[in-house]
Amino acid sequence: MFIQSFAILLVLVALSLPIAAVLLIVGLTMGWLHSPMPLYVAGSEIFWKVANEFTLTTIPLFVLLGELLLRAGVAERMYAATALWLNRLPGGLLHANIAASTLFSATSGSSVATAATIGTVALPEVERRGYNERLFLGSLAAGGTLGILIPPSIHLILYGMMTQSSIPQLYSAAMLPGLLLALIFSGIVALICILRPEMGGQRIEATWKQRFESLPSILPVVGLFIVVVGSIYAGIATPTEAAALGLLFALVLAAFYGRLSVRMLNEAFVATMRTTAMIMLIVMVSYFLNFILSFLGIPQALTRFVSELGLSPTGTIVLIVVFFVALGCFLESLSMLVTMTPLVAPIVIGMGFDPIWFGVLLTILLEVALITPPVGINLYVVQAIRKRGGMGDVIVGSLPFVVAMFVLIGLLIAFPQIALWLPSLSG
């Protein structure tokens, strides 16, 4: 039945149906084919229960937080400052793309928002400074993926809710891997630009005085990170309360920069409602699908199948990695998270792996899905901002960063403490 449901899923995705509709059709079809009872009648109760889940109120709050920062002009100032500080590295602005994405990820919780925001600011520099366009585009698409790994990550909140894992512990676990991935990205950029200097573009000249004068442009992002994530780590606020505190901080920033207005707030609210509606619809329908699959015994059958393969725990993890990489070519990251976590997490946890560690590993696999064709959403976001040329340029430019993600996945499997060290200090 798993193969049947998966085949129906892929066919509907190939027909370009909205992913929420795809998940709903798969659930209804499997229930109709294999259950003697009308399972669809449970839909209303499941939808109501999920929609009233308190933890999920963090989603619109973090989405609104990102929308306010986007319109407050924080990204432009932050990008200019990072460009001055990283100008002497081989690749210059390519490192600024990654560093600015890392900083913005620590406030937005969204990969799409990160890629769109930093991309809008950075792309005019490609021709002006003579950078290799493919590599520049790839750095923006890859840098944006950090938005779902570095706290406050919406994906980690959803994973924690589905696996009953501590969200503060997940945030702690994701911190070092997120920073390490950003460093690996920069290392690959530096290596490419050392081997091929012509790809690195024209260096920005900056004095130490200019660098230090630019620091106030970075401080708001650091302050917001301390307010949001620091309050969660310190036990002062729940993720929902921390998001609300971050919103107040963002409003103050917008007012300070002279961007706060009724029109700006209206645009931010409308964009937030659209994004939240999309996310919540996918989450609610996925819970309905998972209910039907569980009723039909598919998770248990999948667990038995994996155990009968006779693989070692590490071999099982490698198999799951391969499966998610292949699945990421067809499904968007959020859809993969909410549909596959209830199926795969029990297998992994049952083999003795830490659910916090697996949450980080799974999120990196979802990052891979964001920049692998044909459904890598960050590829489309960067191409949409670019407004010319072909998608192939963004795909080719992203390939070195996909390799970087596999390097980090290998390190996490070999050295789980990369993710578990910080949680162990607080737990």
Tab-separated table of C-alpha atoms in Angstrom:
chain	number	residue	atom	x	y	z
A	1	MET	CA	0.000	0.000	0.000
A	2	PHE	CA	2.923	2.360	0.630
A	3	ILE	CA	4.118	1.952	-2.966
A	4	GLN	CA	0.573	2.500	-4.205
A	5	SER	CA	0.080	5.685	-2.186
A	6	PHE	CA	3.532	6.946	-3.194
A	7	ALA	CA	2.772	6.291	-6.875
A	8	ILE	CA	-0.521	8.210	-6.645
A	9	LEU	CA	1.361	11.041	-4.944
A	10	LEU	CA	3.968	11.299	-7.704
A	11	VAL	CA	1.368	11.185	-10.474
A	12	LEU	CA	-0.639	14.020	-8.912
A	13	VAL	CA	2.523	16.087	-8.346
A	14	ALA	CA	3.447	15.557	-11.997
A	15	LEU	CA	0.038	16.988	-12.929
A	16	SER	CA	1.068	20.221	-11.136
A	17	LEU	CA	-1.820	20.156	-8.679
A	18	PRO	CA	-1.463	22.243	-5.497
A	19	ILE	CA	0.329	20.126	-2.910
A	20	ALA	CA	-2.480	20.429	-0.332
A	21	ALA	CA	-4.939	19.060	-2.916
A	22	VAL	CA	-2.492	16.256	-3.751
A	23	LEU	CA	-2.221	15.145	-0.128
A	24	LEU	CA	-5.981	15.290	0.359
A	25	ILE	CA	-6.668	13.244	-2.790
A	26	VAL	CA	-4.084	10.626	-1.776
A	27	GLY	CA	-5.689	10.290	1.653
A	28	LEU	CA	-9.236	10.046	0.340
A	29	THR	CA	-8.226	7.573	-2.393
A	30	MET	CA	-6.347	5.266	-0.028
A	31	GLY	CA	-9.222	5.350	2.457
A	32	TRP	CA	-11.750	4.566	-0.253
A	33	LEU	CA	-9.679	1.700	-1.695
A	34	HIS	CA	-8.612	-0.053	1.495
A	35	SER	CA	-10.949	0.802	4.354
A	36	PRO	CA	-14.429	-0.647	4.943
A	37	MET	CA	-15.280	2.480	6.954
A	38	PRO	CA	-15.727	6.052	5.675
A	39	LEU	CA	-12.492	7.510	7.083
A	40	TYR	CA	-13.171	10.919	5.559
A	41	VAL	CA	-15.693	11.668	8.344
A	42	ALA	CA	-12.738	12.091	10.731
A	43	GLY	CA	-11.445	14.980	8.637
A	44	SER	CA	-13.407	17.728	10.338
A	45	GLU	CA	-12.222	16.747	13.809
A	46	ILE	CA	-8.596	16.440	12.659
A	47	PHE	CA	-8.674	19.804	10.858
A	48	TRP	CA	-10.198	21.522	13.904
A	49	LYS	CA	-7.705	19.963	16.325
A	50	VAL	CA	-4.675	20.903	14.224
A	51	ALA	CA	-5.924	24.437	13.551
A	52	ASN	CA	-6.283	24.991	17.308
A	53	GLU	CA	-2.829	23.638	18.202
A	54	PHE	CA	-1.221	26.373	20.314
A	55	THR	CA	2.316	25.650	19.093
A	56	LEU	CA	1.282	26.434	15.515
A	57	THR	CA	0.482	30.033	16.423
A	58	THR	CA	4.226	30.621	16.118
A	59	ILE	CA	3.931	30.225	12.342
A	60	PRO	CA	1.991	33.424	11.528
A	61	LEU	CA	4.010	35.322	14.121
A	62	PHE	CA	7.380	34.338	12.638
A	63	VAL	CA	6.096	34.871	9.092
A	64	LEU	CA	4.924	38.372	10.028
A	65	LEU	CA	8.253	39.024	11.725
A	66	GLY	CA	10.079	38.244	8.483
A	67	GLU	CA	7.679	40.390	6.444
A	68	LEU	CA	8.234	43.375	8.744
A	69	LEU	CA	12.020	43.023	8.555
A	70	LEU	CA	11.835	42.772	4.788
A	71	ARG	CA	9.989	46.084	4.610
A	72	ALA	CA	11.946	47.828	7.370
A	73	GLY	CA	15.118	48.035	5.293
A	74	VAL	CA	17.140	45.903	7.710
A	75	ALA	CA	18.443	43.579	4.980
A	76	GLU	CA	19.955	46.327	2.816
A	77	ARG	CA	21.970	47.782	5.694
A	78	MET	CA	23.017	44.355	6.934
A	79	TYR	CA	24.196	43.248	3.480
A	80	ALA	CA	26.237	46.392	2.949
A	81	ALA	CA	27.957	45.888	6.309
A	82	THR	CA	28.816	42.226	5.706
A	83	ALA	CA	30.183	43.131	2.259
A	84	LEU	CA	32.634	45.567	3.860
A	85	TRP	CA	33.825	43.072	6.471
A	86	LEU	CA	34.278	40.147	4.036
A	87	ASN	CA	35.693	42.098	1.091
A	88	ARG	CA	39.229	40.649	1.352
A	89	LEU	CA	38.148	36.993	1.123
A	90	PRO	CA	38.434	35.297	-2.296
A	91	GLY	CA	34.967	35.782	-3.724
A	92	GLY	CA	34.066	38.935	-1.803
A	93	LEU	CA	30.334	39.433	-2.204
A	94	LEU	CA	29.734	35.686	-2.551
A	95	HIS	CA	30.699	35.404	1.114
A	96	ALA	CA	28.503	38.406	1.871
A	97	ASN	CA	25.574	36.533	0.274
A	98	ILE	CA	26.116	33.594	2.616
A	99	ALA	CA	26.849	35.684	5.719
A	100	ALA	CA	23.835	37.949	5.175
A	101	SER	CA	21.646	34.889	4.584
A	102	THR	CA	22.929	33.379	7.828
A	103	LEU	CA	22.135	36.525	9.782
A	104	PHE	CA	18.711	36.970	8.210
A	105	SER	CA	17.922	33.281	8.803
A	106	ALA	CA	18.365	33.959	12.505
A	107	THR	CA	15.335	36.253	12.359
A	108	SER	CA	13.003	34.966	9.647
A	109	GLY	CA	12.631	31.168	10.071
A	110	SER	CA	11.909	30.824	6.353
A	111	SER	CA	14.156	29.793	3.468
A	112	VAL	CA	11.993	31.474	0.829
A	113	ALA	CA	11.960	34.776	2.731
A	114	THR	CA	15.731	34.615	3.203
A	115	ALA	CA	16.485	33.838	-0.455
A	116	ALA	CA	14.032	36.478	-1.687
A	117	THR	CA	15.236	39.210	0.667
A	118	ILE	CA	18.987	38.764	0.246
A	119	GLY	CA	18.570	38.047	-3.470
A	120	THR	CA	16.709	41.301	-4.049
A	121	VAL	CA	19.487	43.257	-2.341
A	122	ALA	CA	22.449	41.394	-3.834
A	123	LEU	CA	21.604	40.623	-7.471
A	124	PRO	CA	22.271	44.138	-8.856
A	125	GLU	CA	25.938	43.618	-7.916
A	126	VAL	CA	26.503	40.682	-10.323
A	127	GLU	CA	27.204	42.673	-13.483
A	128	ARG	CA	28.411	45.778	-11.671
A	129	ARG	CA	31.264	43.848	-10.026
A	130	GLY	CA	31.876	41.216	-12.721
A	131	TYR	CA	31.016	38.084	-10.733
A	132	ASN	CA	30.377	34.708	-12.310
A	133	GLU	CA	26.603	34.834	-12.494
A	134	ARG	CA	25.963	31.130	-12.003
A	135	LEU	CA	28.017	30.907	-8.833
A	136	PHE	CA	26.482	34.138	-7.532
A	137	LEU	CA	22.955	32.819	-8.098
A	138	GLY	CA	23.856	29.499	-6.490
A	139	SER	CA	25.194	31.215	-3.370
A	140	LEU	CA	21.891	33.071	-2.974
A	141	ALA	CA	19.767	29.940	-3.435
A	142	ALA	CA	21.946	27.907	-1.062
A	143	GLY	CA	22.252	30.690	1.507
A	144	GLY	CA	18.471	30.917	1.611
A	145	THR	CA	18.205	27.279	2.682
A	146	LEU	CA	19.745	28.226	6.026
A	147	GLY	CA	16.392	29.822	6.893
A	148	ILE	CA	14.871	26.436	7.813
A	149	LEU	CA	17.889	25.252	9.848
A	150	ILE	CA	19.139	28.206	11.869
A	151	PRO	CA	16.667	29.144	14.649
A	152	PRO	CA	13.951	30.346	14.708
A	153	SER	CA	13.017	27.696	12.144
A	154	ILE	CA	9.355	27.016	11.352
A	155	HIS	CA	10.271	23.529	10.092
A	156	LEU	CA	11.885	22.629	13.421
A	157	ILE	CA	8.748	23.780	15.235
A	158	LEU	CA	6.614	21.470	13.085
A	159	TYR	CA	9.045	18.565	13.555
A	160	GLY	CA	9.029	19.098	17.318
A	161	MET	CA	5.251	19.123	17.395
A	162	MET	CA	4.955	15.931	15.345
A	163	THR	CA	7.571	13.981	17.316
A	164	GLN	CA	6.833	15.498	20.745
A	165	SER	CA	10.415	16.807	20.865
A	166	SER	CA	11.537	19.887	22.777
A	167	ILE	CA	11.641	22.900	20.459
A	168	PRO	CA	14.299	24.712	22.565
A	169	GLN	CA	16.435	21.545	22.373
A	170	LEU	CA	15.935	21.394	18.595
A	171	TYR	CA	16.930	25.038	18.292
A	172	SER	CA	20.081	24.379	20.338
A	173	ALA	CA	20.918	21.330	18.236
A	174	ALA	CA	20.528	23.203	14.954
A	175	MET	CA	22.763	26.119	15.901
A	176	LEU	CA	26.219	24.572	15.379
A	177	PRO	CA	25.275	22.597	12.218
A	178	GLY	CA	23.741	25.760	10.759
A	179	LEU	CA	26.871	27.811	11.362
A	180	LEU	CA	29.080	24.932	10.198
A	181	LEU	CA	27.108	24.660	6.955
A	182	ALA	CA	27.528	28.389	6.343
A	183	LEU	CA	31.296	27.994	6.883
A	184	ILE	CA	31.425	25.035	4.459
A	185	PHE	CA	29.542	27.132	1.892
A	186	SER	CA	32.111	29.910	2.282
A	187	GLY	CA	34.972	27.417	2.138
A	188	ILE	CA	33.724	26.077	-1.191
A	189	VAL	CA	33.343	29.619	-2.547
A	190	ALA	CA	36.892	30.497	-1.453
A	191	LEU	CA	38.311	27.326	-3.030
A	192	ILE	CA	36.532	27.956	-6.345
A	193	CYS	CA	37.646	31.590	-6.458
A	194	ILE	CA	41.257	30.653	-5.620
A	195	LEU	CA	41.297	28.108	-8.448
A	196	ARG	CA	39.323	30.395	-10.797
A	197	PRO	CA	40.036	34.017	-9.728
A	198	GLU	CA	37.981	35.423	-12.619
A	199	MET	CA	34.815	34.067	-10.962
A	200	GLY	CA	35.387	36.179	-7.841
A	201	GLY	CA	34.523	39.576	-9.310
A	202	GLN	CA	35.875	42.984	-8.451
A	203	ARG	CA	36.889	43.497	-4.828
A	204	ILE	CA	35.118	46.183	-2.796
A	205	GLU	CA	37.606	48.554	-1.203
A	206	ALA	CA	36.984	49.346	2.459
A	207	THR	CA	38.909	50.953	5.299
A	208	TRP	CA	38.762	49.784	8.915
A	209	LYS	CA	36.957	53.002	9.754
A	210	GLN	CA	34.218	52.162	7.241
A	211	ARG	CA	33.954	48.643	8.626
A	212	PHE	CA	33.494	49.776	12.213
A	213	GLU	CA	31.051	52.492	11.149
A	214	SER	CA	28.938	49.772	9.490
A	215	LEU	CA	28.596	47.661	12.653
A	216	PRO	CA	25.370	49.404	13.808
A	217	SER	CA	23.710	47.971	10.688
A	218	ILE	CA	24.362	44.431	11.961
A	219	LEU	CA	23.434	45.045	15.598
A	220	PRO	CA	19.622	45.102	15.041
A	221	VAL	CA	19.719	41.564	13.634
A	222	VAL	CA	21.922	40.365	16.498
A	223	GLY	CA	19.612	42.074	18.989
A	224	LEU	CA	16.544	40.484	17.450
A	225	PHE	CA	18.195	37.058	17.581
A	226	ILE	CA	18.962	37.553	21.272
A	227	VAL	CA	15.392	38.636	21.958
A	228	VAL	CA	13.759	35.748	20.086
A	229	VAL	CA	16.080	32.772	20.442
A	230	GLY	CA	17.796	33.937	23.635
A	231	SER	CA	14.491	34.225	25.477
A	232	ILE	CA	13.636	30.633	24.450
A	233	TYR	CA	17.032	29.252	25.537
A	234	ALA	CA	16.837	31.116	28.841
A	235	GLY	CA	13.417	29.656	29.585
A	236	ILE	CA	11.906	33.128	29.803
A	237	ALA	CA	9.471	32.633	26.920
A	238	THR	CA	7.844	29.875	24.923
A	239	PRO	CA	8.447	29.912	21.131
A	240	THR	CA	5.075	31.639	20.678
A	241	GLU	CA	5.856	34.304	23.279
A	242	ALA	CA	9.352	34.768	21.833
A	243	ALA	CA	7.863	35.346	18.376
A	244	ALA	CA	5.571	38.003	19.838
A	245	LEU	CA	8.561	39.701	21.496
A	246	GLY	CA	10.386	39.602	18.170
A	247	LEU	CA	7.425	41.268	16.481
A	248	LEU	CA	7.539	44.152	18.951
A	249	PHE	CA	11.279	44.489	18.334
A	250	ALA	CA	10.726	44.511	14.546
A	251	LEU	CA	8.061	47.204	14.867
A	252	VAL	CA	10.473	49.353	16.857
A	253	LEU	CA	13.141	48.841	14.161
A	254	ALA	CA	10.719	49.792	11.395
A	255	ALA	CA	9.765	52.946	13.270
A	256	PHE	CA	13.433	53.773	13.955
A	257	TYR	CA	14.279	53.501	10.236
A	258	GLY	CA	11.223	55.546	9.250
A	259	ARG	CA	9.541	52.669	7.392
A	260	LEU	CA	6.565	52.117	9.715
A	261	SER	CA	3.291	53.147	8.104
A	262	VAL	CA	-0.263	51.942	7.683
A	263	ARG	CA	0.485	50.929	4.090
A	264	MET	CA	3.573	48.958	5.120
A	265	LEU	CA	1.657	47.152	7.864
A	266	ASN	CA	-1.181	46.348	5.488
A	267	GLU	CA	1.238	44.832	2.935
A	268	ALA	CA	2.935	42.785	5.672
A	269	PHE	CA	-0.393	41.511	7.054
A	270	VAL	CA	-1.693	40.482	3.614
A	271	ALA	CA	1.545	38.652	2.745
A	272	THR	CA	1.509	36.942	6.143
A	273	MET	CA	-2.069	35.747	5.710
A	274	ARG	CA	-1.294	34.272	2.304
A	275	THR	CA	1.801	32.433	3.503
A	276	THR	CA	0.174	31.231	6.721
A	277	ALA	CA	-2.896	29.979	4.884
A	278	MET	CA	-0.693	27.961	2.527
A	279	ILE	CA	1.353	26.445	5.361
A	280	MET	CA	-1.626	25.657	7.583
A	281	LEU	CA	-3.591	24.054	4.762
A	282	ILE	CA	-0.676	21.740	3.997
A	283	VAL	CA	-0.200	20.901	7.686
A	284	MET	CA	-3.895	20.152	8.315
A	285	VAL	CA	-4.259	17.989	5.205
A	286	SER	CA	-1.038	16.127	5.989
A	287	TYR	CA	-2.354	15.226	9.445
A	288	PHE	CA	-5.488	13.853	7.785
A	289	LEU	CA	-3.354	11.824	5.353
A	290	ASN	CA	-1.186	10.501	8.190
A	291	PHE	CA	-4.328	9.459	10.103
A	292	ILE	CA	-5.519	7.406	7.128
A	293	LEU	CA	-2.101	5.850	6.516
A	294	SER	CA	-1.799	4.944	10.205
A	295	PHE	CA	-5.299	3.426	10.222
A	296	LEU	CA	-4.325	1.292	7.224
A	297	GLY	CA	-1.153	0.120	9.005
A	298	ILE	CA	1.280	1.573	6.477
A	299	PRO	CA	3.792	2.947	9.056
A	300	GLN	CA	3.932	-0.447	10.776
A	301	ALA	CA	4.375	-2.228	7.430
A	302	LEU	CA	7.156	0.191	6.481
A	303	THR	CA	8.893	-0.429	9.826
A	304	ARG	CA	8.725	-4.198	9.282
A	305	PHE	CA	10.052	-3.834	5.741
A	306	VAL	CA	13.059	-1.812	6.882
A	307	SER	CA	13.828	-4.193	9.755
A	308	GLU	CA	13.649	-7.197	7.413
A	309	LEU	CA	16.329	-5.643	5.192
A	310	GLY	CA	18.828	-6.516	7.913
A	311	LEU	CA	20.693	-3.228	7.644
A	312	SER	CA	22.770	-1.790	10.460
A	313	PRO	CA	21.475	1.393	12.115
A	314	THR	CA	23.961	3.441	10.091
A	315	GLY	CA	22.958	1.621	6.915
A	316	THR	CA	19.326	2.443	7.641
A	317	ILE	CA	20.183	6.135	8.036
A	318	VAL	CA	22.051	6.091	4.716
A	319	LEU	CA	19.010	4.477	3.077
A	320	ILE	CA	16.763	7.204	4.526
A	321	VAL	CA	19.149	9.885	3.258
A	322	VAL	CA	19.023	8.438	-0.268
A	323	PHE	CA	15.230	8.187	-0.085
A	324	PHE	CA	14.795	11.814	0.996
A	325	VAL	CA	17.220	13.125	-1.618
A	326	ALA	CA	15.248	11.298	-4.324
A	327	LEU	CA	11.916	12.417	-2.870
A	328	GLY	CA	13.158	16.005	-2.727
A	329	CYS	CA	13.288	16.061	-6.510
A	330	PHE	CA	9.492	15.750	-6.565
A	331	LEU	CA	8.148	17.272	-3.322
A	332	GLU	CA	8.518	20.665	-1.668
A	333	SER	CA	10.340	20.628	1.699
A	334	LEU	CA	7.350	21.447	3.910
A	335	SER	CA	5.271	18.728	2.280
A	336	MET	CA	8.068	16.207	2.782
A	337	LEU	CA	8.389	17.173	6.425
A	338	VAL	CA	4.745	16.846	7.394
A	339	THR	CA	4.029	13.714	5.344
A	340	MET	CA	7.175	11.655	5.889
A	341	THR	CA	8.155	12.475	9.473
A	342	PRO	CA	5.366	10.351	11.035
A	343	LEU	CA	6.448	7.437	8.821
A	344	VAL	CA	10.230	7.660	9.165
A	345	ALA	CA	10.805	9.086	12.664
A	346	PRO	CA	9.450	5.994	14.525
A	347	ILE	CA	11.861	3.776	12.558
A	348	VAL	CA	14.863	5.972	13.353
A	349	ILE	CA	13.970	6.503	17.014
A	350	GLY	CA	13.193	2.787	17.399
A	351	MET	CA	16.766	2.016	16.335
A	352	GLY	CA	18.114	4.120	19.184
A	353	PHE	CA	18.892	7.371	17.395
A	354	ASP	CA	18.248	10.618	19.227
A	355	PRO	CA	15.090	12.351	17.882
A	356	ILE	CA	16.758	15.752	18.353
A	357	TRP	CA	19.729	14.673	16.222
A	358	PHE	CA	17.429	13.225	13.568
A	359	GLY	CA	15.426	16.470	13.470
A	360	VAL	CA	18.588	18.343	12.481
A	361	LEU	CA	19.603	15.693	9.929
A	362	LEU	CA	16.115	15.698	8.431
A	363	THR	CA	16.111	19.488	8.158
A	364	ILE	CA	19.390	19.412	6.208
A	365	LEU	CA	17.858	16.845	3.856
A	366	LEU	CA	14.955	19.243	3.387
A	367	GLU	CA	17.502	21.958	2.584
A	368	VAL	CA	18.857	19.748	-0.188
A	369	ALA	CA	15.324	19.548	-1.604
A	370	LEU	CA	15.169	23.350	-1.743
A	371	ILE	CA	17.961	23.573	-4.346
A	372	THR	CA	17.590	20.360	-6.344
A	373	PRO	CA	15.527	20.351	-9.538
A	374	PRO	CA	12.853	20.111	-10.710
A	375	VAL	CA	10.917	21.255	-7.604
A	376	GLY	CA	13.632	23.145	-5.664
A	377	ILE	CA	11.663	26.191	-4.607
A	378	ASN	CA	14.702	28.386	-3.848
A	379	LEU	CA	15.840	27.914	-7.433
A	380	TYR	CA	12.564	29.399	-8.640
A	381	VAL	CA	12.694	32.229	-6.085
A	382	VAL	CA	16.166	33.357	-7.194
A	383	GLN	CA	15.277	32.994	-10.879
A	384	ALA	CA	12.109	35.054	-10.353
A	385	ILE	CA	14.161	37.868	-8.818
A	386	ARG	CA	16.697	37.638	-11.633
A	387	LYS	CA	13.934	38.034	-14.291
A	388	ARG	CA	16.106	36.925	-17.219
A	389	GLY	CA	18.110	33.981	-18.515
A	390	GLY	CA	17.340	30.337	-17.925
A	391	MET	CA	16.752	28.228	-14.820
A	392	GLY	CA	19.771	26.110	-15.767
A	393	ASP	CA	22.130	28.872	-14.566
A	394	VAL	CA	20.696	28.754	-11.036
A	395	ILE	CA	20.742	24.940	-10.981
A	396	VAL	CA	24.386	24.688	-12.112
A	397	GLY	CA	25.438	27.404	-9.672
A	398	SER	CA	23.781	25.536	-6.790
A	399	LEU	CA	25.538	22.202	-7.393
A	400	PRO	CA	28.707	22.983	-5.350
A	401	PHE	CA	26.497	23.878	-2.393
A	402	VAL	CA	24.570	20.611	-2.669
A	403	VAL	CA	27.949	18.885	-2.279
A	404	ALA	CA	28.539	21.010	0.848
A	405	MET	CA	25.267	19.763	2.331
A	406	PHE	CA	26.301	16.146	1.749
A	407	VAL	CA	29.580	16.871	3.513
A	408	LEU	CA	27.662	18.124	6.549
A	409	ILE	CA	25.296	15.129	6.438
A	410	GLY	CA	28.321	12.818	6.495
A	411	LEU	CA	29.830	14.714	9.424
A	412	LEU	CA	26.559	14.540	11.383
A	413	ILE	CA	26.275	10.793	10.861
A	414	ALA	CA	29.919	10.245	11.843
A	415	PHE	CA	29.919	12.753	14.708
A	416	PRO	CA	26.391	13.160	16.186
A	417	GLN	CA	27.763	15.432	18.930
A	418	ILE	CA	27.947	18.249	16.392
A	419	ALA	CA	24.194	18.516	16.916
A	420	LEU	CA	23.906	17.113	20.440
A	421	TRP	CA	26.627	19.050	22.240
A	422	LEU	CA	24.699	22.266	22.889
A	423	PRO	CA	21.493	20.462	23.978
A	424	SER	CA	23.577	18.405	26.411
A	425	LEU	CA	24.763	21.583	28.124
A	426	SER	CA	21.204	22.671	28.872
A	427	GLY	CA	19.683	19.302	29.479
